[in-house]
PDB file of C-alpha atoms and ligand atoms in Angstrom:
ATOM      1  CA  UNK A   7      11.368  39.567-109.135  1.00 90.00           C
ATOM      2  CA  UNK A   8      14.280  39.452-111.585  1.00 96.00           C
ATOM      3  CA  UNK A   9      14.012  42.098-114.304  1.00 97.00           C
ATOM      4  CA  UNK A  10      15.958  41.797-117.540  1.00 98.00           C
ATOM      5  CA  UNK A  11      16.617  44.525-120.091  1.00 98.00           C
ATOM      6  CA  UNK A  12      17.578  43.996-123.711  1.00 98.00           C
ATOM      7  CA  UNK A  13      18.613  47.469-124.833  1.00 98.00           C
ATOM      8  CA  UNK A  14      20.263  49.804-122.320  1.00 98.00           C
ATOM      9  CA  UNK A  15      19.943  53.108-124.159  1.00 98.00           C
ATOM     10  CA  UNK A  16      17.856  56.159-123.233  1.00 97.00           C
ATOM     11  CA  UNK A  17      14.692  54.248-122.253  1.00 98.00           C
ATOM     12  CA  UNK A  18      16.142  50.995-120.942  1.00 98.00           C
ATOM     13  CA  UNK A  19      18.373  53.131-118.735  1.00 97.00           C
ATOM     14  CA  UNK A  20      15.528  55.446-117.655  1.00 96.00           C
ATOM     15  CA  UNK A  21      13.245  52.568-116.577  1.00 97.00           C
ATOM     16  CA  UNK A  22      16.049  50.635-114.863  1.00 97.00           C
ATOM     17  CA  UNK A  23      17.228  53.727-112.959  1.00 96.00           C
ATOM     18  CA  UNK A  24      13.670  54.653-111.977  1.00 94.00           C
ATOM     19  CA  UNK A  25      12.851  51.135-110.736  1.00 96.00           C
ATOM     20  CA  UNK A  26      15.968  51.020-108.560  1.00 96.00           C
ATOM     21  CA  UNK A  27      15.483  54.590-107.273  1.00 94.00           C
ATOM     22  CA  UNK A  28      11.873  53.736-106.318  1.00 93.00           C
ATOM     23  CA  UNK A  29      13.070  50.680-104.386  1.00 95.00           C
ATOM     24  CA  UNK A  30      11.008  48.263-106.531  1.00 95.00           C
ATOM     25  CA  UNK A  31      14.057  46.120-107.164  1.00 95.00           C
ATOM     26  CA  UNK A  32      17.618  45.955-106.056  1.00 96.00           C
ATOM     27  CA  UNK A  33      20.191  46.569-108.807  1.00 96.00           C
ATOM     28  CA  UNK A  34      21.482  43.063-108.086  1.00 95.00           C
ATOM     29  CA  UNK A  35      18.162  41.635-109.323  1.00 94.00           C
ATOM     30  CA  UNK A  36      18.667  43.181-112.742  1.00 97.00           C
ATOM     31  CA  UNK A  37      20.171  41.490-115.750  1.00 97.00           C
ATOM     32  CA  UNK A  38      21.272  43.698-118.638  1.00 98.00           C
ATOM     33  CA  UNK A  39      22.189  43.129-122.260  1.00 98.00           C
ATOM     34  CA  UNK A  40      22.962  45.539-125.071  1.00 98.00           C
ATOM     35  CA  UNK A  41      24.565  44.726-128.407  1.00 98.00           C
ATOM     36  CA  UNK A  42      26.847  47.700-127.675  1.00 98.00           C
ATOM     37  CA  UNK A  43      28.481  46.242-124.563  1.00 97.00           C
ATOM     38  CA  UNK A  44      29.727  49.550-123.044  1.00 98.00           C
ATOM     39  CA  UNK A  45      26.081  50.707-122.665  1.00 98.00           C
ATOM     40  CA  UNK A  46      25.165  47.629-120.610  1.00 98.00           C
ATOM     41  CA  UNK A  47      28.395  47.861-118.608  1.00 98.00           C
ATOM     42  CA  UNK A  48      27.949  51.538-117.770  1.00 98.00           C
ATOM     43  CA  UNK A  49      24.350  51.015-116.577  1.00 98.00           C
ATOM     44  CA  UNK A  50      25.308  47.892-114.645  1.00 98.00           C
ATOM     45  CA  UNK A  51      28.151  49.779-112.967  1.00 98.00           C
ATOM     46  CA  UNK A  52      25.788  52.567-111.954  1.00 98.00           C
ATOM     47  CA  UNK A  53      23.039  50.291-110.581  1.00 98.00           C
ATOM     48  CA  UNK A  54      25.033  47.316-109.315  1.00 97.00           C
ATOM     49  CA  UNK A  55      23.308  45.098-111.908  1.00 98.00           C
ATOM     50  CA  UNK A  56      24.719  42.105-113.781  1.00 97.00           C
ATOM     51  CA  UNK A  57      25.687  42.137-117.452  1.00 98.00           C
ATOM     52  CA  UNK A  58      24.493  39.062-119.346  1.00 96.00           C
ATOM     53  CA  UNK A  59      26.659  37.403-121.954  1.00 93.00           C
ATOM     54  CA  UNK A  60      23.840  37.378-124.502  1.00 96.00           C
ATOM     55  CA  UNK A  61      20.187  38.216-125.094  1.00 97.00           C
ATOM     56  CA  UNK A  62      19.122  34.592-124.520  1.00 96.00           C
ATOM     57  CA  UNK A  63      20.671  34.626-121.023  1.00 96.00           C
ATOM     58  CA  UNK A  64      18.640  37.710-120.080  1.00 97.00           C
ATOM     59  CA  UNK A  65      15.449  36.195-121.509  1.00 96.00           C
ATOM     60  CA  UNK A  66      15.888  32.886-119.705  1.00 94.00           C
ATOM     61  CA  UNK A  67      17.069  34.437-116.431  1.00 94.00           C
ATOM     62  CA  UNK A  68      14.372  37.091-115.938  1.00 96.00           C
ATOM     63  CA  UNK A  69      10.778  36.907-114.654  1.00 96.00           C
ATOM     64  CA  UNK A  70      10.079  40.148-116.502  1.00 98.00           C
ATOM     65  CA  UNK A  71      11.923  41.056-119.711  1.00 98.00           C
ATOM     66  CA  UNK A  72      11.863  44.638-120.996  1.00 98.00           C
ATOM     67  CA  UNK A  73      12.655  44.939-124.696  1.00 98.00           C
ATOM     68  CA  UNK A  74      14.028  48.482-124.993  1.00 98.00           C
ATOM     69  CA  UNK A  75      15.383  48.358-128.536  1.00 98.00           C
ATOM     70  CA  UNK A  76      14.300  50.375-131.563  1.00 97.00           C
ATOM     71  CA  UNK A  77      11.138  49.398-133.476  1.00 96.00           C
ATOM     72  CA  UNK A  78      13.093  48.279-136.558  1.00 96.00           C
ATOM     73  CA  UNK A  79      14.905  45.497-134.661  1.00 97.00           C
ATOM     74  CA  UNK A  80      12.438  44.451-131.973  1.00 98.00           C
ATOM     75  CA  UNK A  81      10.794  41.615-133.909  1.00 97.00           C
ATOM     76  CA  UNK A  82      14.171  40.051-134.763  1.00 97.00           C
ATOM     77  CA  UNK A  83      15.325  40.417-131.141  1.00 97.00           C
ATOM     78  CA  UNK A  84      12.111  38.808-129.839  1.00 97.00           C
ATOM     79  CA  UNK A  85      12.282  35.959-132.359  1.00 96.00           C
ATOM     80  CA  UNK A  86      15.908  35.280-131.338  1.00 96.00           C
ATOM     81  CA  UNK A  87      15.042  34.835-127.650  1.00 96.00           C
ATOM     82  CA  UNK A  88      11.576  33.283-128.097  1.00 95.00           C
ATOM     83  CA  UNK A  89      12.648  29.755-127.164  1.00 94.00           C
ATOM     84  CA  UNK A  90      13.824  31.027-123.734  1.00 94.00           C
ATOM     85  CA  UNK A  91      10.572  32.658-122.625  1.00 95.00           C
ATOM     86  CA  UNK A  92       8.652  29.790-120.946  1.00 91.00           C
ATOM     87  CA  UNK A  93       8.832  31.474-117.528  1.00 91.00           C
ATOM     88  CA  UNK A  94       9.186  35.059-118.727  1.00 96.00           C
ATOM     89  CA  UNK A  95       6.703  37.889-119.191  1.00 97.00           C
ATOM     90  CA  UNK A  96       7.822  40.210-122.007  1.00 98.00           C
ATOM     91  CA  UNK A  97       7.266  43.966-122.224  1.00 98.00           C
ATOM     92  CA  UNK A  98       7.771  45.853-125.477  1.00 98.00           C
ATOM     93  CA  UNK A  99       8.115  49.627-125.297  1.00 98.00           C
ATOM     94  CA  UNK A 100       8.614  50.043-129.060  1.00 97.00           C
ATOM     95  CA  UNK A 101       6.594  52.765-130.742  1.00 96.00           C
ATOM     96  CA  UNK A 102       4.386  51.579-133.565  1.00 95.00           C
ATOM     97  CA  UNK A 103       4.795  47.804-133.268  1.00 97.00           C
ATOM     98  CA  UNK A 104       1.425  46.172-132.493  1.00 97.00           C
ATOM     99  CA  UNK A 105       0.936  43.184-130.193  1.00 98.00           C
ATOM    100  CA  UNK A 106      -0.092  40.988-133.134  1.00 97.00           C
ATOM    101  CA  UNK A 107       3.327  41.512-134.775  1.00 97.00           C
ATOM    102  CA  UNK A 108       5.166  40.916-131.500  1.00 97.00           C
ATOM    103  CA  UNK A 109       3.228  37.708-130.886  1.00 97.00           C
ATOM    104  CA  UNK A 110       3.853  36.538-134.444  1.00 96.00           C
ATOM    105  CA  UNK A 111       7.596  37.176-134.041  1.00 96.00           C
ATOM    106  CA  UNK A 112       7.647  35.157-130.811  1.00 95.00           C
ATOM    107  CA  UNK A 113       5.732  32.296-132.445  1.00 92.00           C
ATOM    108  CA  UNK A 114       8.061  32.242-135.447  1.00 88.00           C
ATOM    109  CA  UNK A 115      11.213  32.195-133.294  1.00 83.00           C
ATOM    110  CA  UNK A 116      10.037  29.790-130.585  1.00 74.00           C
ATOM    111  CA  UNK A 117       8.426  26.376-130.506  1.00 74.00           C
ATOM    112  CA  UNK A 118       5.287  27.659-132.238  1.00 82.00           C
ATOM    113  CA  UNK A 119       3.755  29.053-129.047  1.00 87.00           C
ATOM    114  CA  UNK A 120       2.998  32.732-128.597  1.00 94.00           C
ATOM    115  CA  UNK A 121       4.947  34.491-125.821  1.00 96.00           C
ATOM    116  CA  UNK A 122       3.238  36.330-122.959  1.00 97.00           C
ATOM    117  CA  UNK A 123       3.643  39.911-124.205  1.00 98.00           C
ATOM    118  CA  UNK A 124       2.545  43.302-122.870  1.00 98.00           C
ATOM    119  CA  UNK A 125       2.851  46.456-124.960  1.00 98.00           C
ATOM    120  CA  UNK A 126       3.849  49.555-122.992  1.00 98.00           C
ATOM    121  CA  UNK A 127       4.430  53.165-123.936  1.00 98.00           C
ATOM    122  CA  UNK A 128       6.333  54.927-121.130  1.00 98.00           C
ATOM    123  CA  UNK A 129       8.374  58.116-121.432  1.00 97.00           C
ATOM    124  CA  UNK A 130      11.815  59.416-120.563  1.00 96.00           C
ATOM    125  CA  UNK A 131      10.679  60.801-117.197  1.00 96.00           C
ATOM    126  CA  UNK A 132      10.702  57.196-115.878  1.00 95.00           C
ATOM    127  CA  UNK A 133      14.229  57.936-114.654  1.00 91.00           C
ATOM    128  CA  UNK A 134      12.842  60.501-112.192  1.00 94.00           C
ATOM    129  CA  UNK A 135       9.685  58.556-111.265  1.00 95.00           C
ATOM    130  CA  UNK A 136       7.383  60.760-113.362  1.00 97.00           C
ATOM    131  CA  UNK A 137       6.593  58.722-116.485  1.00 98.00           C
ATOM    132  CA  UNK A 138       3.100  58.336-117.912  1.00 98.00           C
ATOM    133  CA  UNK A 139       2.808  54.784-119.216  1.00 98.00           C
ATOM    134  CA  UNK A 140       0.051  53.184-121.285  1.00 98.00           C
ATOM    135  CA  UNK A 141      -0.361  49.392-121.225  1.00 98.00           C
ATOM    136  CA  UNK A 142      -2.125  46.957-123.564  1.00 98.00           C
ATOM    137  CA  UNK A 143      -2.150  43.205-122.951  1.00 98.00           C
ATOM    138  CA  UNK A 144      -1.361  40.431-125.418  1.00 98.00           C
ATOM    139  CA  UNK A 145      -3.687  37.475-125.958  1.00 97.00           C
ATOM    140  CA  UNK A 146      -1.876  35.282-123.397  1.00 96.00           C
ATOM    141  CA  UNK A 147      -1.812  37.852-120.549  1.00 98.00           C
ATOM    142  CA  UNK A 148      -4.703  38.605-118.171  1.00 97.00           C
ATOM    143  CA  UNK A 149      -4.798  41.744-115.992  1.00 96.00           C
ATOM    144  CA  UNK A 150      -3.749  39.816-112.842  1.00 97.00           C
ATOM    145  CA  UNK A 151      -0.886  38.207-114.783  1.00 97.00           C
ATOM    146  CA  UNK A 152       0.240  41.671-115.936  1.00 97.00           C
ATOM    147  CA  UNK A 153       0.569  42.855-112.319  1.00 97.00           C
ATOM    148  CA  UNK A 154       4.429  42.790-112.348  1.00 96.00           C
ATOM    149  CA  UNK A 155       4.382  45.059-115.413  1.00 98.00           C
ATOM    150  CA  UNK A 156       1.956  47.454-113.759  1.00 98.00           C
ATOM    151  CA  UNK A 157       4.133  47.425-110.605  1.00 96.00           C
ATOM    152  CA  UNK A 158       7.247  48.250-112.667  1.00 97.00           C
ATOM    153  CA  UNK A 159       5.656  51.217-114.392  1.00 98.00           C
ATOM    154  CA  UNK A 160       3.806  52.426-111.264  1.00 97.00           C
ATOM    155  CA  UNK A 161       7.208  52.533-109.563  1.00 95.00           C
ATOM    156  CA  UNK A 162       8.340  55.024-112.213  1.00 96.00           C
ATOM    157  CA  UNK A 163       5.181  57.127-112.645  1.00 97.00           C
ATOM    158  CA  UNK A 164       1.492  56.886-113.524  1.00 97.00           C
ATOM    159  CA  UNK A 165      -0.070  53.989-115.444  1.00 98.00           C
ATOM    160  CA  UNK A 166      -3.204  53.712-117.586  1.00 98.00           C
ATOM    161  CA  UNK A 167      -4.670  50.735-119.431  1.00 98.00           C
ATOM    162  CA  UNK A 168      -5.053  51.945-123.029  1.00 98.00           C
ATOM    163  CA  UNK A 169      -6.918  50.074-125.792  1.00 97.00           C
ATOM    164  CA  UNK A 170      -4.360  49.205-128.442  1.00 96.00           C
ATOM    165  CA  UNK A 171      -6.463  51.035-131.041  1.00 96.00           C
ATOM    166  CA  UNK A 172      -5.636  54.268-129.133  1.00 97.00           C
ATOM    167  CA  UNK A 173      -1.896  53.681-128.758  1.00 96.00           C
ATOM    168  CA  UNK A 174      -0.966  56.122-131.538  1.00 97.00           C
ATOM    169  CA  UNK A 175      -2.719  59.103-129.881  1.00 97.00           C
ATOM    170  CA  UNK A 176      -1.320  57.922-126.542  1.00 98.00           C
ATOM    171  CA  UNK A 177       2.228  58.087-127.968  1.00 98.00           C
ATOM    172  CA  UNK A 178       1.555  61.695-128.952  1.00 98.00           C
ATOM    173  CA  UNK A 179       0.072  62.613-125.531  1.00 98.00           C
ATOM    174  CA  UNK A 180       2.635  60.884-123.327  1.00 98.00           C
ATOM    175  CA  UNK A 181       5.523  59.131-125.129  1.00 97.00           C
ATOM    176  CA  UNK A 182       6.642  61.940-127.413  1.00 98.00           C
ATOM    177  CA  UNK A 183       5.137  64.920-125.578  1.00 98.00           C
ATOM    178  CA  UNK A 184       8.029  65.341-123.097  1.00 98.00           C
ATOM    179  CA  UNK A 185      10.028  66.528-126.128  1.00 98.00           C
ATOM    180  CA  UNK A 186       7.254  68.966-127.058  1.00 98.00           C
ATOM    181  CA  UNK A 187       7.160  70.262-123.466  1.00 98.00           C
ATOM    182  CA  UNK A 188      10.951  70.630-123.407  1.00 98.00           C
ATOM    183  CA  UNK A 189      10.842  72.503-126.708  1.00 98.00           C
ATOM    184  CA  UNK A 190       8.339  74.866-125.082  1.00 98.00           C
ATOM    185  CA  UNK A 191      10.601  75.286-122.014  1.00 98.00           C
ATOM    186  CA  UNK A 192      13.602  75.999-124.241  1.00 98.00           C
ATOM    187  CA  UNK A 193      11.643  78.511-126.350  1.00 98.00           C
ATOM    188  CA  UNK A 194      10.359  80.228-123.202  1.00 98.00           C
ATOM    189  CA  UNK A 195      13.874  80.422-121.797  1.00 98.00           C
ATOM    190  CA  UNK A 196      15.340  81.738-125.073  1.00 98.00           C
ATOM    191  CA  UNK A 197      12.814  84.560-124.947  1.00 98.00           C
ATOM    192  CA  UNK A 198      13.793  85.111-121.305  1.00 98.00           C
ATOM    193  CA  UNK A 199      17.449  85.366-122.346  1.00 98.00           C
ATOM    194  CA  UNK A 200      16.476  87.967-124.950  1.00 98.00           C
ATOM    195  CA  UNK A 201      14.920  89.923-122.076  1.00 98.00           C
ATOM    196  CA  UNK A 202      18.135  89.753-120.019  1.00 98.00           C
ATOM    197  CA  UNK A 203      17.944  86.532-117.934  1.00 98.00           C
ATOM    198  CA  UNK A 204      20.709  83.942-117.996  1.00 98.00           C
ATOM    199  CA  UNK A 205      19.751  80.738-119.832  1.00 98.00           C
ATOM    200  CA  UNK A 206      20.329  78.625-116.684  1.00 98.00           C
ATOM    201  CA  UNK A 207      18.075  80.833-114.571  1.00 98.00           C
ATOM    202  CA  UNK A 208      15.427  81.127-117.278  1.00 98.00           C
ATOM    203  CA  UNK A 209      15.279  77.333-117.736  1.00 98.00           C
ATOM    204  CA  UNK A 210      14.962  76.789-113.987  1.00 98.00           C
ATOM    205  CA  UNK A 211      12.120  79.310-113.686  1.00 98.00           C
ATOM    206  CA  UNK A 212      10.349  77.848-116.719  1.00 98.00           C
ATOM    207  CA  UNK A 213      10.786  74.204-115.610  1.00 98.00           C
ATOM    208  CA  UNK A 214       9.514  74.878-112.088  1.00 98.00           C
ATOM    209  CA  UNK A 215       6.527  76.813-113.471  1.00 98.00           C
ATOM    210  CA  UNK A 216       5.745  73.886-115.808  1.00 98.00           C
ATOM    211  CA  UNK A 217       6.065  71.410-112.928  1.00 98.00           C
ATOM    212  CA  UNK A 218       3.745  73.592-110.822  1.00 98.00           C
ATOM    213  CA  UNK A 219       1.191  73.858-113.635  1.00 98.00           C
ATOM    214  CA  UNK A 220       1.318  70.086-114.243  1.00 98.00           C
ATOM    215  CA  UNK A 221       0.880  69.258-110.538  1.00 97.00           C
ATOM    216  CA  UNK A 222      -1.966  71.756-110.244  1.00 98.00           C
ATOM    217  CA  UNK A 223      -3.767  70.204-113.210  1.00 98.00           C
ATOM    218  CA  UNK A 224      -3.211  66.616-111.995  1.00 97.00           C
ATOM    219  CA  UNK A 225      -4.540  67.508-108.542  1.00 97.00           C
ATOM    220  CA  UNK A 226      -7.701  68.922-110.149  1.00 98.00           C
ATOM    221  CA  UNK A 227      -8.098  65.878-112.455  1.00 97.00           C
ATOM    222  CA  UNK A 228      -7.780  63.566-109.449  1.00 95.00           C
ATOM    223  CA  UNK A 229     -10.711  65.331-107.735  1.00 96.00           C
ATOM    224  CA  UNK A 230     -14.390  64.748-108.498  1.00 96.00           C
ATOM    225  CA  UNK A 231     -15.544  67.825-110.416  1.00 97.00           C
ATOM    226  CA  UNK A 232     -12.082  69.437-110.304  1.00 97.00           C
ATOM    227  CA  UNK A 233     -11.233  72.475-112.430  1.00 98.00           C
ATOM    228  CA  UNK A 234     -10.275  72.043-116.079  1.00 98.00           C
ATOM    229  CA  UNK A 235      -7.117  73.370-117.770  1.00 98.00           C
ATOM    230  CA  UNK A 236      -9.210  76.200-119.203  1.00 98.00           C
ATOM    231  CA  UNK A 237     -10.511  77.081-115.682  1.00 98.00           C
ATOM    232  CA  UNK A 238      -6.919  77.247-114.400  1.00 98.00           C
ATOM    233  CA  UNK A 239      -5.865  79.428-117.347  1.00 98.00           C
ATOM    234  CA  UNK A 240      -8.721  81.784-116.496  1.00 98.00           C
ATOM    235  CA  UNK A 241      -7.487  81.906-112.891  1.00 98.00           C
ATOM    236  CA  UNK A 242      -4.034  83.076-114.086  1.00 98.00           C
ATOM    237  CA  UNK A 243      -5.381  85.661-116.536  1.00 98.00           C
ATOM    238  CA  UNK A 244      -6.143  88.822-114.557  1.00 98.00           C
ATOM    239  CA  UNK A 245      -8.521  91.112-116.439  1.00 98.00           C
ATOM    240  CA  UNK A 246      -6.435  93.598-118.395  1.00 98.00           C
ATOM    241  CA  UNK A 247      -3.293  91.926-117.043  1.00 98.00           C
ATOM    242  CA  UNK A 248      -0.023  90.472-118.330  1.00 98.00           C
ATOM    243  CA  UNK A 249      -1.085  86.859-118.914  1.00 98.00           C
ATOM    244  CA  UNK A 250      -4.078  87.535-121.117  1.00 98.00           C
ATOM    245  CA  UNK A 251      -1.841  89.711-123.306  1.00 98.00           C
ATOM    246  CA  UNK A 252       0.578  86.790-123.619  1.00 98.00           C
ATOM    247  CA  UNK A 253      -2.270  84.319-124.281  1.00 98.00           C
ATOM    248  CA  UNK A 254      -3.603  86.440-127.114  1.00 98.00           C
ATOM    249  CA  UNK A 255      -0.109  86.623-128.627  1.00 98.00           C
ATOM    250  CA  UNK A 256       0.146  82.795-128.387  1.00 98.00           C
ATOM    251  CA  UNK A 257      -3.206  82.479-130.196  1.00 97.00           C
ATOM    252  CA  UNK A 258      -2.139  84.962-132.867  1.00 98.00           C
ATOM    253  CA  UNK A 259       1.138  83.114-133.485  1.00 98.00           C
ATOM    254  CA  UNK A 260      -0.699  79.787-133.949  1.00 98.00           C
ATOM    255  CA  UNK A 261       0.290  77.953-130.757  1.00 98.00           C
ATOM    256  CA  UNK A 262      -2.765  75.679-130.782  1.00 97.00           C
ATOM    257  CA  UNK A 263      -2.457  74.977-134.501  1.00 97.00           C
ATOM    258  CA  UNK A 264       1.245  74.127-134.109  1.00 98.00           C
ATOM    259  CA  UNK A 265       0.471  71.761-131.220  1.00 98.00           C
ATOM    260  CA  UNK A 266      -2.331  70.064-133.155  1.00 98.00           C
ATOM    261  CA  UNK A 267      -0.014  69.620-136.148  1.00 98.00           C
ATOM    262  CA  UNK A 268       2.652  68.036-133.907  1.00 98.00           C
ATOM    263  CA  UNK A 269       0.106  65.555-132.527  1.00 98.00           C
ATOM    264  CA  UNK A 270      -1.206  64.687-136.004  1.00 98.00           C
ATOM    265  CA  UNK A 271       2.344  64.128-137.330  1.00 98.00           C
ATOM    266  CA  UNK A 272       3.243  61.915-134.349  1.00 98.00           C
ATOM    267  CA  UNK A 273       0.113  59.789-134.810  1.00 97.00           C
ATOM    268  CA  UNK A 274       0.773  59.463-138.549  1.00 97.00           C
ATOM    269  CA  UNK A 275       4.358  58.322-137.964  1.00 96.00           C
ATOM    270  CA  UNK A 276       3.331  55.796-135.302  1.00 95.00           C
ATOM    271  CA  UNK A 277       0.768  54.322-137.730  1.00 94.00           C
ATOM    272  CA  UNK A 278       3.384  54.259-140.502  1.00 94.00           C
ATOM    273  CA  UNK A 279       5.724  52.249-138.233  1.00 89.00           C
ATOM    274  CA  UNK A 280       2.856  49.795-137.574  1.00 86.00           C
ATOM    275  CA  UNK A 281       2.825  49.122-141.358  1.00 78.00           C
TER     276      UNK A 281
HETATM  277  N1  NAI B  22      13.295  57.733-126.200  1.00 76.72           N
HETATM  278  C1  NAI B  22      12.073  57.838-125.685  1.00 76.72           C
HETATM  279  O1  NAI B  22      11.703  58.870-125.094  1.00 76.72           O
HETATM  280  C2  NAI B  22      11.095  56.717-125.824  1.00 76.72           C
HETATM  281  C3  NAI B  22      11.389  55.599-126.586  1.00 76.72           C
HETATM  282  N2  NAI B  22      10.482  54.558-126.645  1.00 76.72           N
HETATM  283  C4  NAI B  22      10.839  53.330-127.370  1.00 76.72           C
HETATM  284  O2  NAI B  22      11.907  52.764-126.655  1.00 76.72           O
HETATM  285  C5  NAI B  22      12.709  51.996-127.537  1.00 76.72           C
HETATM  286  C6  NAI B  22      14.174  52.317-127.293  1.00 76.72           C
HETATM  287  O3  NAI B  22      14.375  53.684-127.593  1.00 76.72           O
HETATM  288  P1  NAI B  22      15.599  54.494-126.978  1.00 76.72           P
HETATM  289  O4  NAI B  22      15.940  53.972-125.629  1.00 76.72           O
HETATM  290  O5  NAI B  22      15.265  55.920-127.152  1.00 76.72           O
HETATM  291  O6  NAI B  22      16.743  54.082-128.021  1.00 76.72           O
HETATM  292  P2  NAI B  22      18.309  54.042-127.777  1.00 76.72           P
HETATM  293  O7  NAI B  22      18.931  54.034-129.133  1.00 76.72           O
HETATM  294  O8  NAI B  22      18.745  55.061-126.792  1.00 76.72           O
HETATM  295  O9  NAI B  22      18.526  52.592-127.116  1.00 76.72           O
HETATM  296  C7  NAI B  22      18.405  51.394-127.836  1.00 76.72           C
HETATM  297  C8  NAI B  22      19.510  50.466-127.363  1.00 76.72           C
HETATM  298  O10 NAI B  22      19.336  49.209-127.997  1.00 76.72           O
HETATM  299  C9  NAI B  22      20.622  48.704-128.317  1.00 76.72           C
HETATM  300  N3  NAI B  22      20.453  47.696-129.348  1.00 76.72           N
HETATM  301  C10 NAI B  22      20.289  47.869-130.689  1.00 76.72           C
HETATM  302  N4  NAI B  22      20.124  46.688-131.310  1.00 76.72           N
HETATM  303  C11 NAI B  22      20.170  45.747-130.324  1.00 76.72           C
HETATM  304  C12 NAI B  22      20.076  44.339-130.337  1.00 76.72           C
HETATM  305  N5  NAI B  22      19.869  43.651-131.472  1.00 76.72           N
HETATM  306  N6  NAI B  22      20.185  43.674-129.156  1.00 76.72           N
HETATM  307  C13 NAI B  22      20.396  44.365-128.011  1.00 76.72           C
HETATM  308  N7  NAI B  22      20.515  45.708-127.943  1.00 76.72           N
HETATM  309  C14 NAI B  22      20.396  46.378-129.092  1.00 76.72           C
HETATM  310  C15 NAI B  22      21.429  49.917-128.721  1.00 76.72           C
HETATM  311  O11 NAI B  22      22.824  49.673-128.616  1.00 76.72           O
HETATM  312  C16 NAI B  22      20.929  50.958-127.740  1.00 76.72           C
HETATM  313  O12 NAI B  22      21.711  51.015-126.564  1.00 76.72           O
HETATM  314  C17 NAI B  22      12.235  52.314-128.960  1.00 76.72           C
HETATM  315  O13 NAI B  22      11.532  51.202-129.465  1.00 76.72           O
HETATM  316  C18 NAI B  22      11.323  53.513-128.801  1.00 76.72           C
HETATM  317  O14 NAI B  22      10.238  53.464-129.707  1.00 76.72           O
HETATM  318  C19 NAI B  22       9.305  54.569-125.954  1.00 76.72           C
HETATM  319  C20 NAI B  22       8.976  55.647-125.197  1.00 76.72           C
HETATM  320  C21 NAI B  22       9.806  56.821-125.088  1.00 76.72           C
HETATM  321  O1  LIG B  23      10.431  59.134-130.979  1.00 76.72           O
HETATM  322  C1  LIG B  23      10.097  57.957-130.824  1.00 76.72           C
HETATM  323  O2  LIG B  23       9.820  57.211-131.781  1.00 76.72           O
HETATM  324  C2  LIG B  23       9.996  57.401-129.421  1.00 76.72           C
HETATM  325  C3  LIG B  23       8.617  56.895-129.082  1.00 76.72           C
HETATM  326  C4  LIG B  23       8.046  57.872-128.100  1.00 76.72           C
HETATM  327  C5  LIG B  23       9.167  58.735-127.760  1.00 76.72           C
HETATM  328  N1  LIG B  23      10.226  58.457-128.456  1.00 76.72           N
END
């Protein structure tokens, strides 16, 4: 399978690196384009991939084309390459842009036919094989036909089929939430520094604890009748102990309310981008 990327920034790079690291494809099977050439060249140098001379060359030369550009340019980019997509399955990872708009852009730019498009919402952890990706299929793509897309994102993490009507909450849960989690890690570590730890050590302790908590929760969710997050919290909180004191301070400072506000703002912005 030849995979093409238009856009080699944070996410194009993360998915390309993750796919090569997982052994899904060889770097040599990748074709890269970015309007800022040094980005494509740097990624190609790292992965042994080829740099295309233009977006149309990537579109025509790939079985699977990942559009990893910002939401405000994706429709123009798709329209520009639409006449080269006869043999190509397209994946958009743009926040906010619905399949109907992507299909319309491909119809307008091509010969009047709608491209085969899949909408995906991965996250930055694709580069280390730990993304959570939601997928929704366009009108011309069946689940079996979307198998290469599923394989790409399974190589870089977990995958769920998500109804497009739920993409905005999915962005909040999985696309944007790595930033929320990192903000939590940084806040935890800053407090650790105030208590005398070095920032490097505090971040390592916090990150490993977060990884442990995440793996614990996933292992329970993967079991029939596994424990919930609340059950696991109860298992950490010894009666009269340290954790319950910390949990009550989190409640008092509005941790839940702050998290709910972050999710609501993310959903609102995603819907605003959808127009
Ligand atoms: N950053 C993240 O954690 C996530 C981002 N996304 C989505 O991924 C997409 C890309 O985001 P990032 O990688 O963060 O942005 P980025 O700014 O790091 O990368 C975008 C790349 O596209 C290039 N570019 C701009 N216009 C272009 C054009 N006309 N043709 C070819 N290349 C062009 C830029 O030079 C840049 O290298 C966005 O649509 C965003 O909504 C989705 C999930 C997570
Ligand atoms: O902030 C954004 O718009 C993108 C989408 C999800 C993560 N980053």
